[in-house]
CSV table of N, CA and C in Angstrom, one decimal:
chain,number,residue,atom,x,y,z
A,1,UNK,N,9.6,-6.4,-9.9
A,1,UNK,CA,9.5,-5.1,-10.5
A,1,UNK,C,10.7,-4.2,-10.1
A,2,UNK,N,11.4,-3.8,-11.1
A,2,UNK,CA,12.5,-2.9,-10.9
A,2,UNK,C,12.3,-1.6,-11.5
A,3,UNK,N,13.1,-0.6,-11.1
A,3,UNK,CA,13.0,0.7,-11.7
A,3,UNK,C,12.9,1.7,-10.6
A,4,UNK,N,12.9,2.9,-11.0
A,4,UNK,CA,12.8,4.1,-10.1
A,4,UNK,C,11.5,4.9,-10.4
A,5,UNK,N,11.0,5.5,-9.4
A,5,UNK,CA,9.8,6.4,-9.5
A,5,UNK,C,10.2,7.6,-8.8
A,6,UNK,N,10.3,8.7,-9.4
A,6,UNK,CA,10.8,10.0,-8.9
A,6,UNK,C,12.1,9.9,-8.3
A,7,UNK,N,13.0,9.1,-8.9
A,7,UNK,CA,14.4,8.9,-8.4
A,7,UNK,C,14.6,8.0,-7.2
A,8,UNK,N,13.5,7.4,-6.8
A,8,UNK,CA,13.5,6.5,-5.6
A,8,UNK,C,13.2,5.1,-6.1
A,9,UNK,N,13.9,4.0,-5.7
A,9,UNK,CA,13.6,2.7,-6.2
A,9,UNK,C,12.1,2.3,-5.8
A,10,UNK,N,11.5,1.5,-6.7
A,10,UNK,CA,10.1,1.1,-6.5
A,10,UNK,C,9.9,0.3,-5.2
A,11,UNK,N,11.0,-0.5,-4.9
A,11,UNK,CA,10.9,-1.2,-3.6
A,11,UNK,C,10.7,-0.3,-2.4
A,12,UNK,N,11.4,0.8,-2.4
A,12,UNK,CA,11.2,1.7,-1.3
A,12,UNK,C,9.8,2.2,-1.2
A,13,UNK,N,9.2,2.6,-2.4
A,13,UNK,CA,7.8,3.1,-2.4
A,13,UNK,C,6.9,2.0,-1.9
A,14,UNK,N,7.2,0.8,-2.3
A,14,UNK,CA,6.3,-0.4,-1.8
A,14,UNK,C,6.3,-0.5,-0.3
A,15,UNK,N,7.5,-0.4,0.2
A,15,UNK,CA,7.7,-0.6,1.7
A,15,UNK,C,7.0,0.6,2.4
A,16,UNK,N,7.2,1.8,1.9
A,16,UNK,CA,6.5,3.0,2.5
A,16,UNK,C,5.0,2.9,2.4
A,17,UNK,N,4.5,2.4,1.3
A,17,UNK,CA,3.0,2.3,1.1
A,17,UNK,C,2.5,1.2,2.1
A,18,UNK,N,3.2,0.1,2.2
A,18,UNK,CA,2.8,-0.9,3.1
A,18,UNK,C,2.8,-0.4,4.6
A,19,UNK,N,3.8,0.3,4.9
A,19,UNK,CA,3.9,0.9,6.3
A,19,UNK,C,2.7,1.9,6.5
A,20,UNK,N,2.4,2.7,5.5
A,20,UNK,CA,1.3,3.7,5.7
A,20,UNK,C,0.0,2.9,5.8
A,21,UNK,N,-0.3,1.9,5.0
A,21,UNK,CA,-1.5,1.2,5.1
A,21,UNK,C,-1.6,0.5,6.5
A,22,UNK,N,-0.5,-0.1,6.9
A,22,UNK,CA,-0.5,-0.8,8.2
A,22,UNK,C,-0.8,0.2,9.3
A,23,UNK,N,-0.2,1.3,9.3
A,23,UNK,CA,-0.4,2.3,10.4
A,23,UNK,C,-1.8,2.8,10.3
A,24,UNK,N,-2.4,3.0,9.1
A,24,UNK,CA,-3.8,3.5,9.0
A,24,UNK,C,-4.8,2.5,9.5
A,25,UNK,N,-4.5,1.2,9.2
A,25,UNK,CA,-5.5,0.3,9.8
A,25,UNK,C,-5.4,0.2,11.3
A,26,UNK,N,-4.2,0.2,11.8
A,26,UNK,CA,-4.1,0.2,13.3
A,26,UNK,C,-4.7,1.4,13.9
A,27,UNK,N,-4.4,2.6,13.4
A,27,UNK,CA,-4.9,3.8,14.0
A,27,UNK,C,-6.4,3.9,13.8
A,28,UNK,N,-6.9,3.4,12.6
A,28,UNK,CA,-8.4,3.4,12.4
A,28,UNK,C,-9.1,2.5,13.4
A,29,UNK,N,-8.5,1.3,13.6
A,29,UNK,CA,-9.1,0.4,14.6
A,29,UNK,C,-9.1,1.0,16.0
A,30,UNK,N,-8.1,1.7,16.4
A,30,UNK,CA,-8.0,2.4,17.7
A,30,UNK,C,-9.1,3.5,17.7
A,31,UNK,N,-9.2,4.3,16.7
A,31,UNK,CA,-10.2,5.3,16.7
A,31,UNK,C,-11.6,4.8,16.8
A,32,UNK,N,-11.9,3.7,16.1
A,32,UNK,CA,-13.2,3.1,16.1
A,32,UNK,C,-13.5,2.6,17.5
A,33,UNK,N,-12.6,1.9,18.1
A,33,UNK,CA,-12.8,1.3,19.4
A,33,UNK,C,-12.8,2.3,20.5
A,34,UNK,N,-12.2,3.4,20.3
A,34,UNK,CA,-12.2,4.4,21.4
A,34,UNK,C,-13.5,5.1,21.5
A,35,UNK,N,-14.4,5.0,20.5
A,35,UNK,CA,-15.7,5.5,20.6
A,35,UNK,C,-16.7,4.7,21.5
A,36,UNK,N,-16.3,3.5,21.7
A,36,UNK,CA,-17.1,2.7,22.6
A,36,UNK,C,-16.7,2.9,24.1
A,37,UNK,N,-17.7,3.0,24.9
A,37,UNK,CA,-17.4,3.1,26.4
A,37,UNK,C,-17.1,1.7,26.9
A,38,UNK,N,-17.8,0.7,26.3
A,38,UNK,CA,-17.6,-0.7,26.6
A,38,UNK,C,-17.6,-1.5,25.3
A,39,UNK,N,-16.7,-2.4,25.2
A,39,UNK,CA,-16.6,-3.1,23.9
A,39,UNK,C,-17.7,-4.2,24.0
A,40,UNK,N,-18.6,-4.2,23.0
A,40,UNK,CA,-19.7,-5.2,22.9
A,40,UNK,C,-19.1,-6.6,22.9
A,41,UNK,N,-19.8,-7.6,23.5
A,41,UNK,CA,-19.3,-8.9,23.6
A,41,UNK,C,-19.0,-9.5,22.2
A,42,UNK,N,-19.8,-9.3,21.2
A,42,UNK,CA,-19.5,-9.8,19.8
A,42,UNK,C,-18.2,-9.2,19.3
A,43,UNK,N,-18.0,-7.9,19.5
A,43,UNK,CA,-16.8,-7.3,18.9
A,43,UNK,C,-15.6,-7.9,19.7
A,44,UNK,N,-15.7,-8.0,21.0
A,44,UNK,CA,-14.7,-8.6,21.8
A,44,UNK,C,-14.3,-10.0,21.3
A,45,UNK,N,-15.3,-10.8,21.1
A,45,UNK,CA,-15.1,-12.2,20.6
A,45,UNK,C,-14.4,-12.2,19.2
A,46,UNK,N,-14.8,-11.2,18.3
A,46,UNK,CA,-14.2,-11.1,17.0
A,46,UNK,C,-12.8,-10.7,17.1
A,47,UNK,N,-12.5,-9.8,18.0
A,47,UNK,CA,-11.1,-9.3,18.2
A,47,UNK,C,-10.2,-10.5,18.8
A,48,UNK,N,-10.8,-11.3,19.6
A,48,UNK,CA,-10.1,-12.4,20.2
A,48,UNK,C,-9.8,-13.5,19.1
A,49,UNK,N,-10.6,-13.5,18.1
A,49,UNK,CA,-10.4,-14.5,17.0
A,49,UNK,C,-9.3,-14.0,16.0
A,50,UNK,N,-9.0,-12.8,16.0
A,50,UNK,CA,-8.0,-12.3,15.0
A,50,UNK,C,-6.7,-13.0,15.0
A,51,UNK,N,-6.0,-13.2,16.1
A,51,UNK,CA,-4.7,-13.9,16.0
A,51,UNK,C,-4.8,-15.3,15.4
A,52,UNK,N,-5.9,-16.0,15.8
A,52,UNK,CA,-6.0,-17.3,15.2
A,52,UNK,C,-6.2,-17.2,13.7
A,53,UNK,N,-7.0,-16.2,13.2
A,53,UNK,CA,-7.2,-16.1,11.8
A,53,UNK,C,-5.9,-15.7,11.1
A,54,UNK,N,-5.1,-14.8,11.7
A,54,UNK,CA,-3.9,-14.5,11.1
A,54,UNK,C,-2.9,-15.7,11.0
A,55,UNK,N,-2.9,-16.4,12.1
A,55,UNK,CA,-2.0,-17.6,12.0
A,55,UNK,C,-2.5,-18.6,11.0
A,56,UNK,N,-3.8,-18.7,10.8
A,56,UNK,CA,-4.3,-19.6,9.8
A,56,UNK,C,-3.9,-19.2,8.4
A,57,UNK,N,-3.9,-17.9,8.2
A,57,UNK,CA,-3.5,-17.5,6.8
A,57,UNK,C,-2.0,-17.7,6.6
A,58,UNK,N,-1.2,-17.8,7.7
A,58,UNK,CA,0.2,-18.0,7.5
A,58,UNK,C,0.5,-19.5,7.4
A,59,UNK,N,-0.3,-20.3,8.1
A,59,UNK,CA,0.0,-21.8,8.1
A,59,UNK,C,-0.7,-22.5,7.0
A,60,UNK,N,-1.8,-22.1,6.6
A,60,UNK,CA,-2.6,-22.9,5.6
A,60,UNK,C,-1.9,-23.1,4.3
A,61,UNK,N,-1.2,-22.1,3.7
A,61,UNK,CA,-0.5,-22.3,2.5
A,61,UNK,C,0.6,-23.3,2.6
A,62,UNK,N,1.3,-23.4,3.7
A,62,UNK,CA,2.3,-24.3,3.9
A,62,UNK,C,1.8,-25.7,4.0
A,63,UNK,N,0.6,-25.9,4.6
A,63,UNK,CA,0.0,-27.2,4.8
A,63,UNK,C,-0.4,-27.7,3.4
A,64,UNK,N,-1.0,-26.9,2.6
A,64,UNK,CA,-1.5,-27.3,1.3
A,64,UNK,C,-0.3,-27.5,0.3
A,65,UNK,N,0.7,-26.7,0.3
A,65,UNK,CA,1.8,-26.8,-0.7
A,65,UNK,C,2.9,-27.7,-0.3
A,66,UNK,N,3.1,-28.0,1.0
A,66,UNK,CA,4.2,-28.8,1.4
A,66,UNK,C,3.8,-30.3,1.7
A,67,UNK,N,4.6,-31.0,2.3
A,67,UNK,CA,4.4,-32.5,2.5
A,67,UNK,C,3.5,-32.8,3.7
A,68,UNK,N,3.4,-34.1,4.0
A,68,UNK,CA,2.6,-34.5,5.1
A,68,UNK,C,3.1,-34.1,6.5
A,69,UNK,N,4.4,-33.7,6.6
A,69,UNK,CA,4.9,-33.3,8.0
A,69,UNK,C,4.1,-32.0,8.4
A,70,UNK,N,3.9,-31.1,7.5
A,70,UNK,CA,3.2,-29.9,7.9
A,70,UNK,C,1.7,-30.1,8.3
A,71,UNK,N,1.1,-31.0,7.5
A,71,UNK,CA,-0.3,-31.3,7.8
A,71,UNK,C,-0.4,-32.1,9.1
A,72,UNK,N,0.5,-33.0,9.4
A,72,UNK,CA,0.5,-33.7,10.6
A,72,UNK,C,0.7,-32.8,11.8
A,73,UNK,N,1.7,-31.9,11.7
A,73,UNK,CA,2.0,-30.9,12.7
A,73,UNK,C,0.8,-30.0,13.0
A,74,UNK,N,0.1,-29.6,12.0
A,74,UNK,CA,-1.1,-28.8,12.2
A,74,UNK,C,-2.2,-29.5,12.9
A,75,UNK,N,-2.4,-30.8,12.6
A,75,UNK,CA,-3.3,-31.6,13.3
A,75,UNK,C,-3.0,-31.8,14.7
A,76,UNK,N,-1.7,-32.0,15.0
A,76,UNK,CA,-1.3,-32.2,16.4
A,76,UNK,C,-1.4,-30.9,17.2
A,77,UNK,N,-1.1,-29.8,16.5
A,77,UNK,CA,-1.2,-28.5,17.2
A,77,UNK,C,-2.7,-28.1,17.4
A,78,UNK,N,-3.6,-28.5,16.5
A,78,UNK,CA,-5.0,-28.3,16.8
A,78,UNK,C,-5.5,-29.0,18.0
A,79,UNK,N,-5.0,-30.3,18.1
A,79,UNK,CA,-5.4,-31.1,19.3
A,79,UNK,C,-4.8,-30.5,20.6
A,80,UNK,N,-3.5,-30.1,20.5
A,80,UNK,CA,-2.8,-29.6,21.7
A,80,UNK,C,-3.4,-28.3,22.1
A,81,UNK,N,-3.8,-27.5,21.1
A,81,UNK,CA,-4.4,-26.1,21.4
A,81,UNK,C,-5.7,-26.2,22.1
A,82,UNK,N,-6.3,-27.3,22.2
A,82,UNK,CA,-7.6,-27.4,23.0
A,82,UNK,C,-7.3,-27.5,24.4
A,83,UNK,N,-6.1,-27.9,24.8
A,83,UNK,CA,-5.7,-28.2,26.2
A,83,UNK,C,-4.6,-27.2,26.7
A,84,UNK,N,-3.7,-26.8,25.9
A,84,UNK,CA,-2.6,-26.1,26.4
A,84,UNK,C,-2.7,-24.6,26.0
A,85,UNK,N,-2.0,-23.7,26.7
A,85,UNK,CA,-1.9,-22.3,26.2
A,85,UNK,C,-1.2,-22.2,24.9
A,86,UNK,N,-1.4,-21.0,24.2
A,86,UNK,CA,-0.9,-20.9,22.9
A,86,UNK,C,0.6,-21.0,22.8
A,87,UNK,N,1.4,-20.5,23.8
A,87,UNK,CA,2.9,-20.6,23.7
A,87,UNK,C,3.3,-22.1,23.8
A,88,UNK,N,2.6,-22.8,24.6
A,88,UNK,CA,2.9,-24.2,24.7
A,88,UNK,C,2.7,-25.0,23.4
A,89,UNK,N,1.6,-24.6,22.8
A,89,UNK,CA,1.2,-25.2,21.5
A,89,UNK,C,2.3,-24.8,20.4
A,90,UNK,N,2.8,-23.6,20.4
A,90,UNK,CA,3.8,-23.2,19.5
A,90,UNK,C,5.1,-23.9,19.7
A,91,UNK,N,5.5,-24.1,21.0
A,91,UNK,CA,6.7,-24.8,21.3
A,91,UNK,C,6.6,-26.3,20.9
A,92,UNK,N,5.5,-26.9,21.2
A,92,UNK,CA,5.4,-28.3,20.8
A,92,UNK,C,5.3,-28.4,19.3
A,93,UNK,N,4.6,-27.6,18.7
A,93,UNK,CA,4.5,-27.6,17.2
A,93,UNK,C,5.8,-27.4,16.5
A,94,UNK,N,6.6,-26.5,17.1
A,94,UNK,CA,8.0,-26.3,16.5
A,94,UNK,C,8.8,-27.6,16.7
A,95,UNK,N,8.7,-28.2,17.8
A,95,UNK,CA,9.5,-29.5,18.0
A,95,UNK,C,9.0,-30.6,17.1
A,96,UNK,N,7.7,-30.7,16.9
A,96,UNK,CA,7.1,-31.7,16.1
A,96,UNK,C,7.5,-31.5,14.6
A,97,UNK,N,7.5,-30.3,14.1
A,97,UNK,CA,7.8,-30.1,12.7
A,97,UNK,C,9.3,-30.3,12.5
A,98,UNK,N,10.1,-29.9,13.4
A,98,UNK,CA,11.6,-30.2,13.3
A,98,UNK,C,11.8,-31.7,13.3
A,99,UNK,N,11.2,-32.4,14.2
A,99,UNK,CA,11.4,-33.8,14.3
A,99,UNK,C,10.9,-34.5,13.0
A,100,UNK,N,9.7,-34.2,12.5
A,100,UNK,CA,9.2,-34.8,11.3
A,100,UNK,C,10.0,-34.5,10.1
A,101,UNK,N,10.5,-33.3,10.0
A,101,UNK,CA,11.4,-33.0,8.8
A,101,UNK,C,12.7,-33.7,8.9
A,102,UNK,N,13.2,-33.9,10.2
A,102,UNK,CA,14.5,-34.6,10.3
A,102,UNK,C,14.4,-36.0,10.0
A,103,UNK,N,13.2,-36.6,10.2
A,103,UNK,CA,13.0,-38.0,9.9
A,103,UNK,C,12.7,-38.2,8.4
A,104,UNK,N,12.5,-37.1,7.7
A,104,UNK,CA,12.2,-37.2,6.2
A,104,UNK,C,10.8,-37.4,5.8
A,105,UNK,N,9.9,-37.1,6.8
A,105,UNK,CA,8.4,-37.3,6.4
A,105,UNK,C,8.0,-36.0,5.6
């Protein structure tokens, strides 16, 4: 989409709108959680699951649309993630995907 709106390129408006929505969601989450004296265990568990959910939304399209290297790497990372901390899983996953792509899988 090209063009100007009020003399400003539409891309700038899109970036500003995305920034505003991002800030509003972060501030809204902070305002909601600041009302609790103690975070309920279910909310705490849900908040702990957010990073995994976000990573899934980033990785899943690549697994579905690309070759077997991405699917195999995801499977290996899932197994490694059961034993190692998250940064270790990322590092090993990065090495695995680079190695599999280098071999042409």
